[in-house]
Coordinates of C-alpha atoms in Angstrom, one line a residue:
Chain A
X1 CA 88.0 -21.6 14.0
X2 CA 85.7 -20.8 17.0
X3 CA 84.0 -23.8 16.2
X4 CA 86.8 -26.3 16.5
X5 CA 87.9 -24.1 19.8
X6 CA 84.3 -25.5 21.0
X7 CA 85.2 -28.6 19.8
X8 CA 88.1 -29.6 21.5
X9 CA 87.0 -27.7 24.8
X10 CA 83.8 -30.4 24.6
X11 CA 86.3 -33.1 24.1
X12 CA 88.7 -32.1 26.9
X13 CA 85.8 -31.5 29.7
X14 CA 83.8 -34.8 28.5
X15 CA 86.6 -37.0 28.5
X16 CA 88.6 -35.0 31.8
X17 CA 85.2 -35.8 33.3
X18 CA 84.3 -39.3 32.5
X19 CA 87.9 -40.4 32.8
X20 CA 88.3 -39.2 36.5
X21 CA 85.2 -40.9 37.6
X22 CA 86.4 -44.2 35.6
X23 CA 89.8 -43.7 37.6
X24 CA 88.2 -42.7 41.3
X25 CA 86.4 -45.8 40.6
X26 CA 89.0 -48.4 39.8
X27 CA 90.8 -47.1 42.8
X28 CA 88.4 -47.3 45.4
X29 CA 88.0 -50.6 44.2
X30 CA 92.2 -51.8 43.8
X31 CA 92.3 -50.3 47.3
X32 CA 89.6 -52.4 48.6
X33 CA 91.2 -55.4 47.8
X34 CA 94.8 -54.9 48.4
X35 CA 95.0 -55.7 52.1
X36 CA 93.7 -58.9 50.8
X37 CA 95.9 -59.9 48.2
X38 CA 98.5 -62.9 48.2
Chain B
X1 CA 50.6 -49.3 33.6
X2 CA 47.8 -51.6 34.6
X3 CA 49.5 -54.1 37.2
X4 CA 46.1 -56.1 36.9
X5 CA 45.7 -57.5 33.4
X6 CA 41.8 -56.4 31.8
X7 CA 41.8 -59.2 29.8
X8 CA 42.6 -63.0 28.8
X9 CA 44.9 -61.7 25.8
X10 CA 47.1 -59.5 28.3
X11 CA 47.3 -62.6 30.8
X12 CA 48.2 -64.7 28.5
X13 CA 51.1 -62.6 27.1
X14 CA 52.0 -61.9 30.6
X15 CA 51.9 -65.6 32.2
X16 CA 52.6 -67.8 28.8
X17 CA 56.5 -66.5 28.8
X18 CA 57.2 -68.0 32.4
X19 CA 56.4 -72.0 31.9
X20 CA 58.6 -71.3 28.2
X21 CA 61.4 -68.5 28.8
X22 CA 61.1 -69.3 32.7
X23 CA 62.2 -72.9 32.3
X24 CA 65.2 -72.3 30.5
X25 CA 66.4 -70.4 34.1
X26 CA 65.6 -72.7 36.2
X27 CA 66.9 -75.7 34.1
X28 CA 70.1 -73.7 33.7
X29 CA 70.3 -73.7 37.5
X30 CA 69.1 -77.0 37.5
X31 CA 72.1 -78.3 35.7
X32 CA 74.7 -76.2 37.8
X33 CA 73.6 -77.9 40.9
X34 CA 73.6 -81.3 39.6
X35 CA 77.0 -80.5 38.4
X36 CA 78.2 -79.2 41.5
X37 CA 75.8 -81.1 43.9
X38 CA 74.4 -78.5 45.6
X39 CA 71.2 -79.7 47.4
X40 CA 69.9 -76.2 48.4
X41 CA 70.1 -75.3 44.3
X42 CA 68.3 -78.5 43.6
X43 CA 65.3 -77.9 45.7
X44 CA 65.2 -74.6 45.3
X45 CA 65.0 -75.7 41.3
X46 CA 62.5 -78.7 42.2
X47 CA 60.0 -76.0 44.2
X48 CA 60.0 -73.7 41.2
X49 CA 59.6 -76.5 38.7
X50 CA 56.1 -76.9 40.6
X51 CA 55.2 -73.1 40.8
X52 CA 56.1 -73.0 37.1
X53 CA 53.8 -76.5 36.7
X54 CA 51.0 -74.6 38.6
X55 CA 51.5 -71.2 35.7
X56 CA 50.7 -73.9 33.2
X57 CA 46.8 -73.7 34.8
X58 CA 46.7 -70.2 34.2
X59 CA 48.3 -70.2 31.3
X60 CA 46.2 -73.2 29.5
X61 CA 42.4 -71.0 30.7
X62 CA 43.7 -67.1 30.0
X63 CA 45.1 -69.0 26.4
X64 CA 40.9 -70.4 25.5
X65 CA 40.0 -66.7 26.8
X66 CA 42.3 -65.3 24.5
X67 CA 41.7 -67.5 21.5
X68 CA 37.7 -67.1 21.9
X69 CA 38.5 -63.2 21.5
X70 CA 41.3 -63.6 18.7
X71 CA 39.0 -66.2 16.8
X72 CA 36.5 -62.9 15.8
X73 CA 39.5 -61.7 14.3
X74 CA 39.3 -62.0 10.5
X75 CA 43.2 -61.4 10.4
X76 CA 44.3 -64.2 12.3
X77 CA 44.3 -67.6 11.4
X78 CA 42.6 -70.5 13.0
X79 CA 44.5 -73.4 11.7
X80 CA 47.9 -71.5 13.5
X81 CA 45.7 -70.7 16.4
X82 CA 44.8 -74.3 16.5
X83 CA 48.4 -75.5 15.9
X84 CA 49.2 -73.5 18.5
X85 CA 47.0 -75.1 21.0
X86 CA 47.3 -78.3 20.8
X87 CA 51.5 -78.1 21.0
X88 CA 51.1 -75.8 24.2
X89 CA 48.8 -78.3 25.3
X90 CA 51.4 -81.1 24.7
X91 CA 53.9 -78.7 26.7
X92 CA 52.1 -77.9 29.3
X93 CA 51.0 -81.2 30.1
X94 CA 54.8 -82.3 30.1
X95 CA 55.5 -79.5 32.6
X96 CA 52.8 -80.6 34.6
X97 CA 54.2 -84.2 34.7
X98 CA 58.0 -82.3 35.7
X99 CA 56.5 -80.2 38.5
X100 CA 54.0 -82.5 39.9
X101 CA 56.7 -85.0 39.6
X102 CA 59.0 -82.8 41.4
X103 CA 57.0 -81.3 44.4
X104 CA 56.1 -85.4 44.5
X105 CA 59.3 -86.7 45.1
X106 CA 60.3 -83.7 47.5
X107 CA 57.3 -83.9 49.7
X108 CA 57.3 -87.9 50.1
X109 CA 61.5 -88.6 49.8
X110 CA 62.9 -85.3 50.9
X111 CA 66.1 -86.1 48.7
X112 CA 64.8 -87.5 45.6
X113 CA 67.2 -89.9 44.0
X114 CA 69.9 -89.5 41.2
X115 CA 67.2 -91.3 38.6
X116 CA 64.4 -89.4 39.4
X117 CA 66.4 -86.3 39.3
X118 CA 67.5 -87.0 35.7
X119 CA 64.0 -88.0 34.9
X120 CA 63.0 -84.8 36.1
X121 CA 66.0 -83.2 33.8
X122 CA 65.1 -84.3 30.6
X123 CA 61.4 -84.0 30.6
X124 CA 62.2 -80.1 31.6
X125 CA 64.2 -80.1 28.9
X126 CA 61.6 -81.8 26.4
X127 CA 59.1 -79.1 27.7
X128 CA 61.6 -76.4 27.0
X129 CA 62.1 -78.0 23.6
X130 CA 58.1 -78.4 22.6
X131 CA 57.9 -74.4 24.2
X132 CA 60.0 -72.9 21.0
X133 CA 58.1 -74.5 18.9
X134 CA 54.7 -73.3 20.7
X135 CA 56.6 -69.5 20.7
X136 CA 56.9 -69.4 17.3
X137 CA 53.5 -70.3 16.5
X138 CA 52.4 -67.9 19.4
X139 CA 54.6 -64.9 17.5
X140 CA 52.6 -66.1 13.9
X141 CA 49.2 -65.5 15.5
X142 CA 49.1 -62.0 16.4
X143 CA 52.5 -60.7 14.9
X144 CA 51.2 -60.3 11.2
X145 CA 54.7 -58.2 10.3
X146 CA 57.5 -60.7 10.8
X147 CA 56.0 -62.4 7.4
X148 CA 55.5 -58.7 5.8
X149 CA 57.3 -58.3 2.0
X150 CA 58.2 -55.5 1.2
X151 CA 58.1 -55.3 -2.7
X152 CA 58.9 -52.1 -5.4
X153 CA 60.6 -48.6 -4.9
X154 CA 60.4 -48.9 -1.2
X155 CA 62.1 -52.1 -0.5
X156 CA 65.4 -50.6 -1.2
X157 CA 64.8 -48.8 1.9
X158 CA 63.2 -51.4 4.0
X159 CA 64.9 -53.3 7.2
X160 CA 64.6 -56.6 7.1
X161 CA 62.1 -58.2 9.9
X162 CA 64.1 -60.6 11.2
X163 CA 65.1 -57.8 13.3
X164 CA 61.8 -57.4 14.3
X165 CA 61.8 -61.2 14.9
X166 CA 65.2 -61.6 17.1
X167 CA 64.1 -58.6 19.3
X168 CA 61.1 -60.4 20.3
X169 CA 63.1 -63.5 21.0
X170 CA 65.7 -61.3 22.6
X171 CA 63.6 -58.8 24.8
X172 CA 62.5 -62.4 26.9
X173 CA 65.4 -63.2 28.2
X174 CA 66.8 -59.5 30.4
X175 CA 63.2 -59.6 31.4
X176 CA 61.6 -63.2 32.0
X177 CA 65.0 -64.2 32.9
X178 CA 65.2 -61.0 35.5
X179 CA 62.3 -62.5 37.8
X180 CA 63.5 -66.1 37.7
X181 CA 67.4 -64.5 39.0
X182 CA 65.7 -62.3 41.4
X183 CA 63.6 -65.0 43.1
X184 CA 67.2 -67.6 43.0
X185 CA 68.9 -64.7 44.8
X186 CA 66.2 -64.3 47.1
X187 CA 66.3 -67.4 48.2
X188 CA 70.4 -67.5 48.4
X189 CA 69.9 -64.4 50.6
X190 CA 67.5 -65.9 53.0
X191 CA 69.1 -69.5 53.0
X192 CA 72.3 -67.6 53.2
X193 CA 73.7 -70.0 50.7
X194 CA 76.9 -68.7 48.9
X195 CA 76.8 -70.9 45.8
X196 CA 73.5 -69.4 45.0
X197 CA 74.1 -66.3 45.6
X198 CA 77.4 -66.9 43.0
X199 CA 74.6 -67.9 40.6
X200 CA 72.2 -65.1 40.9
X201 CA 75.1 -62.6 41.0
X202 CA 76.5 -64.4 37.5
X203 CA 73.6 -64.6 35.4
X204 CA 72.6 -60.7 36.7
X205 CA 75.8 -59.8 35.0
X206 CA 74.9 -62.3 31.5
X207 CA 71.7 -60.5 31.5
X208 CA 72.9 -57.3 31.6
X209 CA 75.3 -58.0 28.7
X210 CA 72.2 -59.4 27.1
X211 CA 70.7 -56.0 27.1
X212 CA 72.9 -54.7 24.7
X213 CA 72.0 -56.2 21.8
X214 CA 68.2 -56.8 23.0
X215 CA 69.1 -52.5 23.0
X216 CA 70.5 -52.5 19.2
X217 CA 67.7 -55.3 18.3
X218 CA 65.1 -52.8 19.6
X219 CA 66.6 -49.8 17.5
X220 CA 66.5 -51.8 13.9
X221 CA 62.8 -53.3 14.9
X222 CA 62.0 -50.2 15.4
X223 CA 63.1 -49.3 11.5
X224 CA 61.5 -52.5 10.4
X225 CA 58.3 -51.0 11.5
X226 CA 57.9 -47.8 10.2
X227 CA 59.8 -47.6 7.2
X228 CA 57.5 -48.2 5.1
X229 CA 55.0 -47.3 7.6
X230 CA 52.5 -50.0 8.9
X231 CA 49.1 -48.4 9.5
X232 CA 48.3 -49.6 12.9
X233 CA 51.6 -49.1 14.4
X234 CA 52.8 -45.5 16.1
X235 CA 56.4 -44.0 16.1
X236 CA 54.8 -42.3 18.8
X237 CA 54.2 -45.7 20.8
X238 CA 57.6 -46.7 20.2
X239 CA 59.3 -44.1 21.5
X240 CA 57.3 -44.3 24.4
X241 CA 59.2 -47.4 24.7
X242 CA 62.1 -46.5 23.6
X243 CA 62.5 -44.1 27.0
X244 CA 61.6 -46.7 29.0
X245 CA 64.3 -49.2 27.3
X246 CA 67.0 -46.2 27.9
X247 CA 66.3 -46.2 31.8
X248 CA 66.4 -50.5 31.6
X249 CA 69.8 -50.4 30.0
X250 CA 70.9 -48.0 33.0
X251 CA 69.5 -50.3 35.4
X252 CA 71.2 -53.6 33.7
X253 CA 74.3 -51.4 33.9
X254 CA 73.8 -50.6 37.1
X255 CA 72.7 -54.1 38.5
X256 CA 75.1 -56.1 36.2
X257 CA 78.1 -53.9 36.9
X258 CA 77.5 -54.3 41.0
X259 CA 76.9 -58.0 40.8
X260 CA 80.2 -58.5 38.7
X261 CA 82.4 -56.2 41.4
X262 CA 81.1 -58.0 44.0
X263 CA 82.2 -61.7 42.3
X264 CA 85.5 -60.3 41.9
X265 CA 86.0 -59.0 45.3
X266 CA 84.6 -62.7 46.7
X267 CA 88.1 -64.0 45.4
X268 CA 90.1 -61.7 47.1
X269 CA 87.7 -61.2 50.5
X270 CA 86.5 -64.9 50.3
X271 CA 83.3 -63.8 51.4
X272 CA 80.2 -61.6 49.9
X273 CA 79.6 -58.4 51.7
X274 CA 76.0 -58.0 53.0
X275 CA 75.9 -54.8 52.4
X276 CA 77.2 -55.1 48.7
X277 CA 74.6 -58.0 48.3
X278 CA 71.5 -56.0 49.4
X279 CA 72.6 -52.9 47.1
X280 CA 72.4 -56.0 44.4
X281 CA 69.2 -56.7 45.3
X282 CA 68.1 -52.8 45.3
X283 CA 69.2 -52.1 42.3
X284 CA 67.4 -55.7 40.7
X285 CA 63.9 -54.9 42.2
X286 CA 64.4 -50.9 40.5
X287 CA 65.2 -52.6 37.1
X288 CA 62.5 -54.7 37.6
X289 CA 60.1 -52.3 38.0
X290 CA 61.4 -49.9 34.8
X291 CA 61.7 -53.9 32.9
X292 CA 58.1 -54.5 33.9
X293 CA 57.0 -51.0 32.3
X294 CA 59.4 -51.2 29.3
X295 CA 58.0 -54.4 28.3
X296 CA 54.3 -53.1 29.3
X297 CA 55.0 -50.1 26.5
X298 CA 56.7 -52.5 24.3
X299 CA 53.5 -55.0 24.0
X300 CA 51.2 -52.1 23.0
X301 CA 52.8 -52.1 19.8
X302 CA 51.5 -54.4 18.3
X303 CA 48.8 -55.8 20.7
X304 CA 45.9 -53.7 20.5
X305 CA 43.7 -56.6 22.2
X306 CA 45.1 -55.5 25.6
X307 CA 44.5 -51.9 25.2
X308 CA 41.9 -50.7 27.5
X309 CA 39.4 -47.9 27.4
X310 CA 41.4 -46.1 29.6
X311 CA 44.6 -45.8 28.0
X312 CA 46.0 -42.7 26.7
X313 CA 48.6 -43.7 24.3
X314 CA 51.1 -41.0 22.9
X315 CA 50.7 -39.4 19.4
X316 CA 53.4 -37.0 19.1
X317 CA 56.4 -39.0 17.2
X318 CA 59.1 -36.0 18.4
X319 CA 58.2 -35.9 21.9
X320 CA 60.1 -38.4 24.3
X321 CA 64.1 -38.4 25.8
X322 CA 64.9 -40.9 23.0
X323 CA 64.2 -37.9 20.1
X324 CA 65.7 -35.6 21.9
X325 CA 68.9 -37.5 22.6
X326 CA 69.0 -37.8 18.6
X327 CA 68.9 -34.3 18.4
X328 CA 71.7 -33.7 20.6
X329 CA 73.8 -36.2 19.5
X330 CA 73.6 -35.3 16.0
X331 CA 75.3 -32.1 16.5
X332 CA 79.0 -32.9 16.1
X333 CA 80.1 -30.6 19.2
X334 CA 78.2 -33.2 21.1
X335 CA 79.2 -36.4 18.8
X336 CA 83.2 -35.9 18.9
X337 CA 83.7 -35.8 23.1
X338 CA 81.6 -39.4 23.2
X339 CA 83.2 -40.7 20.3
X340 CA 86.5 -39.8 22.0
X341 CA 85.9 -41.3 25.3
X342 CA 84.0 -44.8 23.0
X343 CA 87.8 -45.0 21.9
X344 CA 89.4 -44.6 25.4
X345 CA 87.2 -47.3 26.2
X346 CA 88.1 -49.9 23.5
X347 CA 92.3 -49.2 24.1
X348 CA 91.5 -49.8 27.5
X349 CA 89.2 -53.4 27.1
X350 CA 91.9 -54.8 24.1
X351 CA 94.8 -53.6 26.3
X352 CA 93.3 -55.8 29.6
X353 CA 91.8 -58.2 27.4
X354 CA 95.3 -58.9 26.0
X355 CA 97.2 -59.2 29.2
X356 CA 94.9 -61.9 30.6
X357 CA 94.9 -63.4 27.2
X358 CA 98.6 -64.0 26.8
X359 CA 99.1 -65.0 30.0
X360 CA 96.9 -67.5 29.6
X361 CA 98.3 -68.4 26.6
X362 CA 101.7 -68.9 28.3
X363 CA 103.1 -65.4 28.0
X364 CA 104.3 -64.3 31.4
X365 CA 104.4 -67.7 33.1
X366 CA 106.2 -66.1 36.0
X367 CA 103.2 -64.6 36.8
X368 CA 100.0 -65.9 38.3
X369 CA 96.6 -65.6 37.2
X370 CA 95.8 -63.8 40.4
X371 CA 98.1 -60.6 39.8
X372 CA 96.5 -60.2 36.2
X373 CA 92.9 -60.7 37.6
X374 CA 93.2 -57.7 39.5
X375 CA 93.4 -56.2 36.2
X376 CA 90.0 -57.2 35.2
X377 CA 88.0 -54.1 36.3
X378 CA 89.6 -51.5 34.1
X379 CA 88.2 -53.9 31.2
X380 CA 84.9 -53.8 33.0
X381 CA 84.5 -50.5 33.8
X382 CA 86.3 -49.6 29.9
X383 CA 83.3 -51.9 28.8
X384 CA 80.5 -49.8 30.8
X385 CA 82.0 -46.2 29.1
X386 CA 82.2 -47.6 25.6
X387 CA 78.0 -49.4 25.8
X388 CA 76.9 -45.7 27.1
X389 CA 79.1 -44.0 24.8
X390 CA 77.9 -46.4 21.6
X391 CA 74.1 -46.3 23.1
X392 CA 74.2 -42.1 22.6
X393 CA 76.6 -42.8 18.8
X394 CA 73.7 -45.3 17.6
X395 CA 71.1 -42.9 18.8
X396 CA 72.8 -40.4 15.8
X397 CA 71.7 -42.7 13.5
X398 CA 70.4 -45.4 13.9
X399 CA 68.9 -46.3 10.6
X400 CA 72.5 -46.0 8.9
X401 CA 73.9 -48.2 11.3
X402 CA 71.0 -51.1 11.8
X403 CA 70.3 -51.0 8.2
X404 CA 73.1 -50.0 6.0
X405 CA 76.2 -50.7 7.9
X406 CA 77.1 -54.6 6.9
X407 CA 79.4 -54.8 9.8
X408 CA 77.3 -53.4 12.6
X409 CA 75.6 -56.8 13.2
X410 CA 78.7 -59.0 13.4
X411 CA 79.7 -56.1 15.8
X412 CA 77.2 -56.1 18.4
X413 CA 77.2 -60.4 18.0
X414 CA 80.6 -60.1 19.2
X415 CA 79.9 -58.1 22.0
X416 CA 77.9 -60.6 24.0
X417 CA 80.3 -63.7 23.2
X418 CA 83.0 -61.5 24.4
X419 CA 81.6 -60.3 27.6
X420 CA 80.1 -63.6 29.0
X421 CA 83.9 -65.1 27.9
X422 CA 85.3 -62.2 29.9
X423 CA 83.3 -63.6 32.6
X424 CA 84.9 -67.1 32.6
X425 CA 88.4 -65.4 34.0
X426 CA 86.8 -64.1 36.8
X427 CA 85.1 -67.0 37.7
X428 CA 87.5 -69.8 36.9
X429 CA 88.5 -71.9 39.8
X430 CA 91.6 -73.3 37.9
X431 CA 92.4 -70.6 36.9
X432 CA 92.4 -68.7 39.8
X433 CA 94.6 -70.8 41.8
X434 CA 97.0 -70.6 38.5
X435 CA 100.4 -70.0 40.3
X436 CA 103.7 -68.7 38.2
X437 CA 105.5 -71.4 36.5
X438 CA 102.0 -72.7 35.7
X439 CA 100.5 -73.7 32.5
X440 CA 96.7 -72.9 31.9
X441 CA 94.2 -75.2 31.4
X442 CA 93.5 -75.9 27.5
X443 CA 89.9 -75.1 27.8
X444 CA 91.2 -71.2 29.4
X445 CA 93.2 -71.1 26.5
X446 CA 90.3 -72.0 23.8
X447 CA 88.2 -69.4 26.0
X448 CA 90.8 -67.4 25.7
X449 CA 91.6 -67.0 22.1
X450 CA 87.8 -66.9 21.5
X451 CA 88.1 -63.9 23.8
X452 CA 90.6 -62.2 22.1
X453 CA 88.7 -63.1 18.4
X454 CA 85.5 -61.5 19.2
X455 CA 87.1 -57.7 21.0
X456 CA 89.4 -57.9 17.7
X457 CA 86.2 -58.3 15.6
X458 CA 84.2 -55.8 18.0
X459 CA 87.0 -53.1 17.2
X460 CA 87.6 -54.0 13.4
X461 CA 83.6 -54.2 12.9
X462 CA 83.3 -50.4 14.2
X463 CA 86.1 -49.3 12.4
X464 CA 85.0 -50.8 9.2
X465 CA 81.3 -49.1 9.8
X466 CA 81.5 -46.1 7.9
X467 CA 83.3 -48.0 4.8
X468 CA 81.1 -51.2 4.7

């Protein structure tokens, strides 16, 4: 039971983590463009 | 790493790849500025046709050196080393005529005409042609394994060597093919020529993708080698180069990924930023550097006639980031958070992947291209995750996946054709300038449905892996 507690707590930070940085990313990068846009 | 090389063997392995692998660059960019008529691309391509001519020198004197050492060997054979000769002797001497011909016609004309520049096209493209063929033969010489048959009880276990064989094709191009982008994009920099730039930035990006399966290639060669083990080659030595190829893929990541934001930015901005372009340029020359000491690892192998007296080579088969990595990834705690974030990745590619696709196709027409192109980087950035996140699930076990998984290759095949498709909608001109109420161009929608084939096959592949 502890063991799929672990689990899940792995999968929650891992993906909160690589998720947010994929997100700040595309951003930063939408926002850099969108004064340009047609 | 001995920048130097200690002996004709090592220069020859070293200079040999650049008049063969080399050429193919050059001719590539060759062809896009004859098709586009850009005269800074052509004699940029006509100056390095002679600097590749002049390699042939070097590579014709370190080849006798090399085949007056191999020639003591009783395990290589004289009639391939002689076959070998006189082709590359044949090549070279074409590529002679092509650069001499070149750095001729620039020098005296300036401009050369649309003849000689043709002329100039198809005996590059006979050299390139004659240089496979000289490859090969080089490969036979001193690569003894690609023709090893495995027989009995342990063949059941054995990886085929034509793994073996397709990473040494493979490993050529991210590496070769680095030097000849770098010194294009150098020269767009310092000519300040945009098109140029375009075309060091694009095939940056295709030789990143490239990585990937150069990556997996590595990985199954590595199985070919030591299962059943082959006396003179060390697990130890390959995982030696194993590290290094796990930094290079970081560096293609990093490189291809800049290179790629920037081409997509130019569309919107309708200019490069400087300071984007130099942090291009950084990031090449770093990869370069890890390329130049991946490949260094990777040729002592199998090449103990460029081993000096000085170098220590590993002997511990455990030690190394690549083990470790195994390790860690083996333990399901670790295994389940990557997987998860591997299928984030893929919903996110197929779900940009099918928005451009079907507007392409005509879904949407009151759209234009333009609005779903700013879509493109959560594909890209979905395709980074899932290559780091499949790098660390391949590193669980490799052997089941290279070797026993049926639908692993077809996988990683459709990776590359994918990608450099992918590629095509942010480059298109046409379809760029699509407007809403427009149709696409039929060749966007072949391009397209070939896009949307291969990330169907990439995601049915992995989900058929542990069933096939």
């Amino acid at each position: 039971m502890s063991n799929s507690i672990n689990i899940l707590l792995m999968v929650l930070a891992v993906n909160a983590c690589v998720l947010a940085v994929a997100c700040a990313a595309l951003y930063r990068l939408n926002k850099a463009v969108d004064q340009f846009d047609r | 790493m001995h920048l130097i090389p200690q002996s004709w063997s090592h220069l020859h392995i070293l200079v040999s790849v650049f008049p063969s692998v080399g050429l193919i660059f050059v001719l590539g960019f060759f062809i896009t500025a004859l098709a586009t008529k850009n005269e800074v691309i052509k004699r940029s391509c006509l100056v390095l046709f002679g600097i590749l001519a002049l390699l042939a020198i070097p590579t014709f004197l370190s080849g006798l050196g090399s085949m007056e050492l191999l020639s003591q060997d009783a395990k290589i054979s004289q009639s391939v080393m002689n076959a070998h000769y006189y082709w590359g002797l044949g090549a070279l001497a074409i590529l002679l005529i092509t650069g001499g011909y070149a750095v001729v016609e620039l020098w005296r004309v300036g401009k050369p005409s649309d003849q000689a520049l043709k002329a100039m096209l198809g005996l590059a493209g006979l050299t390139v042609i004659l240089m496979i063929v000289v490859d090969e033969m080089g490969w036979e010489i001193s690569h003894h394994e690609l023709q090893r048959v495995v027989t009995g009880a342990e063949a059941a276990t054995a990886t085929p060597q034509a793994w073996s064989h397709v990473h040494m094709i493979l490993n050529h191009f991210p590496t070769v093919g680095w030097v000849m982008a770098l010194t294009f994009y150098v020269i767009a920099l310092v000519a300040n020529n945009d098109a140029l730039k375009r075309g060091g930035l694009v095939v940056f990006v295709i030789l990143a993708i490239v990585g990937v399966p150069t990556y997996v290639t590595g990985a199954a060669a590595m199985w070919a080698l030591t299962v059943p083990p082959i006396p003179e080659i060390s697990k130890a030595v390959i995982n030696a180069h194993r590290d290094m190829a796990l930094w290079t893929l970081f560096g293609l990541g990093f490189t291809g990924v800049t290179a790629w934001v920037e081409l997509w930015r130019y569309r919107y901005i309708g200019r490069f930023s400087n300071t984007s372009l130099y942090w291009v340029l950084a990031f090449a020359i770093i990869t370069l550097g890890i390329m130049a000491e991946t490949g260094h690892r990777g040729g002592q192998i199998n090449h103990p006639e460029i081993r000096v007296a000085t170098d220590v080579l590993p002997t511990d088969p455990t030690a190394g980031i690549s083990p470790a990595l195994e390790l860690l990834i083996n333990n399901v705690i670790w295994f389940v958070p990557w997987q998860t974030v591997h299928f984030f990745g893929f919903t996110l590619i197929f779900a940009t992947v099918l928005i451009v696709v079907l507007r392409i196709l005509g879904f949407w027409k009151s759209v234009p291209f333009s609005a779903v192109h700013r879509l493109l980087p959560i594909g890209v950035v979905a395709v980074v995750m899932n290559v780091f996140t499949g790098m660390l699930m391949l590193l669980a076990d490799t052997y089941r996946y290279v070797v026993n998984d049926y639908t692993f290759a077809p996988k990683i095949a459709f990776i590359p054709i994918g990608a450099t498709a992918v590629l095509y909608f942010s480059l298109s001109d046409r379809l760029w300038k699509l407007k809403a109420g427009e149709d696409a161009p039929a060749f966007a929608k072949a391009v397209a449905i070939l896009v949307l084939v291969c990330w169907a096959g990439v995601i049915a592949c992995g989900r058929l892996l542990p069933y096939l």
